[in-house]
XYZ file of C-alpha atoms in Angstrom:
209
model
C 37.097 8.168 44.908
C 38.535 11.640 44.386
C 40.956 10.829 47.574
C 42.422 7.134 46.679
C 42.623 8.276 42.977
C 44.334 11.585 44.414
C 47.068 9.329 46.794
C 47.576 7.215 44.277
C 49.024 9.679 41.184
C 51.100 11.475 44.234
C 52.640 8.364 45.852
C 53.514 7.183 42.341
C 57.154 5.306 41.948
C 58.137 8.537 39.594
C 58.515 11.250 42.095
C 60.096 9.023 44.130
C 59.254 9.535 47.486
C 60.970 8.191 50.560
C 58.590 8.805 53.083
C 55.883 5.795 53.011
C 52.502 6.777 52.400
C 49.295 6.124 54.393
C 46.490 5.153 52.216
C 44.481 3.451 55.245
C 45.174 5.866 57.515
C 44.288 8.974 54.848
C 41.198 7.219 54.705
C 40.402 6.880 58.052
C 41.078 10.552 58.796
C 38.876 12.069 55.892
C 35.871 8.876 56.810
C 36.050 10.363 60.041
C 36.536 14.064 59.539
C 33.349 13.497 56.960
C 31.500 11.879 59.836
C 32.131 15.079 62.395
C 31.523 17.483 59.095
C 27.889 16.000 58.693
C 27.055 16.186 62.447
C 27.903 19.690 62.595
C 26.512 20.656 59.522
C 29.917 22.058 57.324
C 31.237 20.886 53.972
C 32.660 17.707 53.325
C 36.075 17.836 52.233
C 39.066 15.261 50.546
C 41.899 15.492 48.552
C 41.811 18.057 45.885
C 43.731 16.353 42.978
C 44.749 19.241 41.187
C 46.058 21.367 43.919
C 47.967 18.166 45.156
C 49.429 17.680 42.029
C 50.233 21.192 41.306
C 51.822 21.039 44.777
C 53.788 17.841 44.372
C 55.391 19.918 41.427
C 56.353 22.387 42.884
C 58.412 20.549 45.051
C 60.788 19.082 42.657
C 64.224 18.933 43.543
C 66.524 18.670 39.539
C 70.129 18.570 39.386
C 72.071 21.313 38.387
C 73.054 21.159 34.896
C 76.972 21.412 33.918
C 77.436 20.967 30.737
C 76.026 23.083 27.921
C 72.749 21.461 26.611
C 72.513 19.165 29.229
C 68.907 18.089 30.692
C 68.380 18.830 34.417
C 67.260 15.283 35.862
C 64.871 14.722 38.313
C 66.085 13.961 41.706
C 62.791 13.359 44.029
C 61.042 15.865 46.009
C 61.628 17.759 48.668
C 59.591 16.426 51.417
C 58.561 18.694 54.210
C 55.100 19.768 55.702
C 56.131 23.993 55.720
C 54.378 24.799 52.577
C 51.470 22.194 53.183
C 50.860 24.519 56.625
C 51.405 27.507 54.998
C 49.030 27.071 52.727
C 46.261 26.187 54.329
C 47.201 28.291 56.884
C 46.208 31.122 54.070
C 43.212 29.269 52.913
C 42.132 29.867 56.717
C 43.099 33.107 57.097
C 40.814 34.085 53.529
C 38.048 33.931 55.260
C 38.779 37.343 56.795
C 39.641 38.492 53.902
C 36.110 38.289 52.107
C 35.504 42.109 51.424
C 38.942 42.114 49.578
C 38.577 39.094 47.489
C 35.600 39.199 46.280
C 36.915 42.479 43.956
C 38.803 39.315 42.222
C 36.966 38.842 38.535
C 35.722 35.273 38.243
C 37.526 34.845 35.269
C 40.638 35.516 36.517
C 40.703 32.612 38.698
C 38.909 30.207 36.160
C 42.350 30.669 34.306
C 44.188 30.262 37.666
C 42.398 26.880 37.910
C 42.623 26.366 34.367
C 46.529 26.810 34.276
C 47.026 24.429 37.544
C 45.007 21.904 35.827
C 46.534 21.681 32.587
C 50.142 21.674 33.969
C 49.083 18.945 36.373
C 48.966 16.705 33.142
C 51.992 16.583 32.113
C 53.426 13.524 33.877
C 50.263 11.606 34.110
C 50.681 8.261 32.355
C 46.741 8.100 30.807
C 47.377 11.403 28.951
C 50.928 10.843 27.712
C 49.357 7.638 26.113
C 46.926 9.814 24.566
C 48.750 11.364 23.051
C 51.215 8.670 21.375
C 47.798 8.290 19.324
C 48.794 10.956 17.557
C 52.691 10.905 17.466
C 54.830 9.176 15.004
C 56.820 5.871 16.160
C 60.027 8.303 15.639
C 58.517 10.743 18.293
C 57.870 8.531 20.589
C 59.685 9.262 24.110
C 61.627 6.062 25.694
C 58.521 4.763 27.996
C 59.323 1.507 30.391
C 55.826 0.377 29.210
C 56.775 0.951 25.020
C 59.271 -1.178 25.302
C 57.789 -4.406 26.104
C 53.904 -4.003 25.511
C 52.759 -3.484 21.619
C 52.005 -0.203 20.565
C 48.196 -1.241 19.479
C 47.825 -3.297 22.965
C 48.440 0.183 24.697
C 45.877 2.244 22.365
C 43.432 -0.396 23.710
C 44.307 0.087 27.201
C 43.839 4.009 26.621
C 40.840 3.262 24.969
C 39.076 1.530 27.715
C 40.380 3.666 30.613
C 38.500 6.595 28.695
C 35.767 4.626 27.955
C 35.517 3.409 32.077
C 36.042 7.410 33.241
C 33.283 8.994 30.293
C 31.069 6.292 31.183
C 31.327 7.730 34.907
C 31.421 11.014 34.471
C 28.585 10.589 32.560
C 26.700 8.681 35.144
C 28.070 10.998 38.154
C 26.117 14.216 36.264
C 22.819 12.543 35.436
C 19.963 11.446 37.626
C 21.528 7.989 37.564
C 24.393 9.407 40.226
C 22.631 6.790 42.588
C 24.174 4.079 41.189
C 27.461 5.415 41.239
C 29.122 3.617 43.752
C 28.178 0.376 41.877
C 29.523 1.337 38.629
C 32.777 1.658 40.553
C 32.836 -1.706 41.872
C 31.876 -2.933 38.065
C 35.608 -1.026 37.653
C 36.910 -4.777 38.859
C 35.145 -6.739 36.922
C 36.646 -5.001 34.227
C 40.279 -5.047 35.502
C 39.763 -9.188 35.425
C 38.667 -8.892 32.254
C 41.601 -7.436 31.143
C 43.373 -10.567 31.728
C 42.104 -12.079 28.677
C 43.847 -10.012 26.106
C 46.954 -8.613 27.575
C 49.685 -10.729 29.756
C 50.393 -10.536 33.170
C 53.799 -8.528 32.470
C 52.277 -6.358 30.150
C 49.652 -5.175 32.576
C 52.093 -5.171 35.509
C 54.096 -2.683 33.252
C 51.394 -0.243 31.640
C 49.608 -0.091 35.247
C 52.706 0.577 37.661
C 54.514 3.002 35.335
């Protein structure tokens, strides 16, 4: 779960990518990475969302602005696998580097993690549509999906999508974790259901933007 829903918010249409991404072949390297990890006994390991997103930032390539007042606009990103290397070239190299790091107070990296998280949301589409439940009609930014789905069809949308990920991280923590995997595949039934009270172009529009 944590690596489709991590592919998914990097390959979206907004940053624009050119390369084409490899959803079934991501997945086939971590299954089978997670296959050699259990045999030998290490931690399992996927996509970490936040550091990918944080990282996918970082890589954004604006134009240079001319005119005074003028907003830099967003160009793509520069794709390249140099910093990817780099840094988990360092995350390698930390382990012989134990008797220095560990002089690092815990709190300072809880707000390390705490900063990359929050920035990571700006861009998201889930928490820019929370917050339009606060935000005057005036306020409102120019949103593909605003223009052409109601305003109170896309507070319901929000509403169930926070519903669907409480009710599983709910589930996830308690000693009902077992049945995880099926309240994921319930997820569909509740896409279909979906159907009945929006159309098909105002779904196609508040899921792909």
């Amino acid at each position: 779960m944590d690596q489709q829903i991590t592919a998914v918010i990097v390959n979206r249409k907004e940053n624009k990518l050119k390369k084409g991404c490899g959803y079934h072949l991501d997945l086939l390297i971590v299954a089978i990475m997670l296959g050699v990890c259990s045999v030998m006994g290490l931690p399992w390991f996927v996509a970490a969302t936040v550091l990918s997103i944080s990282h996918v930032n970082s890589l954004k390539l604006e134009s240079s602005c001319a005119a005074p007042g003028e907003q830099p606009k967003f160009l793509g990103i520069r794709e390249q696998r140099v910093t990817g290397f780099i840094i988990f070239t360092l995350m390698g190299c930390s382990v012989f580097m134990t008797s220095a790091l560990k002089f690092i107070p815990m709190p300072v990296l809880y707000g390390v993690f705490l900063y990359m998280g929050v920035s990571s949301l700006k861009g998201i589409q889930l928490f820019d549509r929370i917050k339009l439940f606060g935000m005057p009609s005036k306020h409102q930014p120019d949103l593909i999906y605003l223009r052409y789905v109601p305003l109170w069809k896309v507070h319901v949308f929000t509403v169930v999508q926070l519903t669907c990920l409480v009710a599983l991280w709910v589930i996830k923590a308690s000693a009902a974790a077992v049945v995880f995997p099926m309240m994921v595949l319930a997820l569909v039934f509740i896409r279909k259901l979906l159907d009945l009270c929006f159309a098909k172009r105002e779904l196609s529009c508040v899921l792909e933007t």
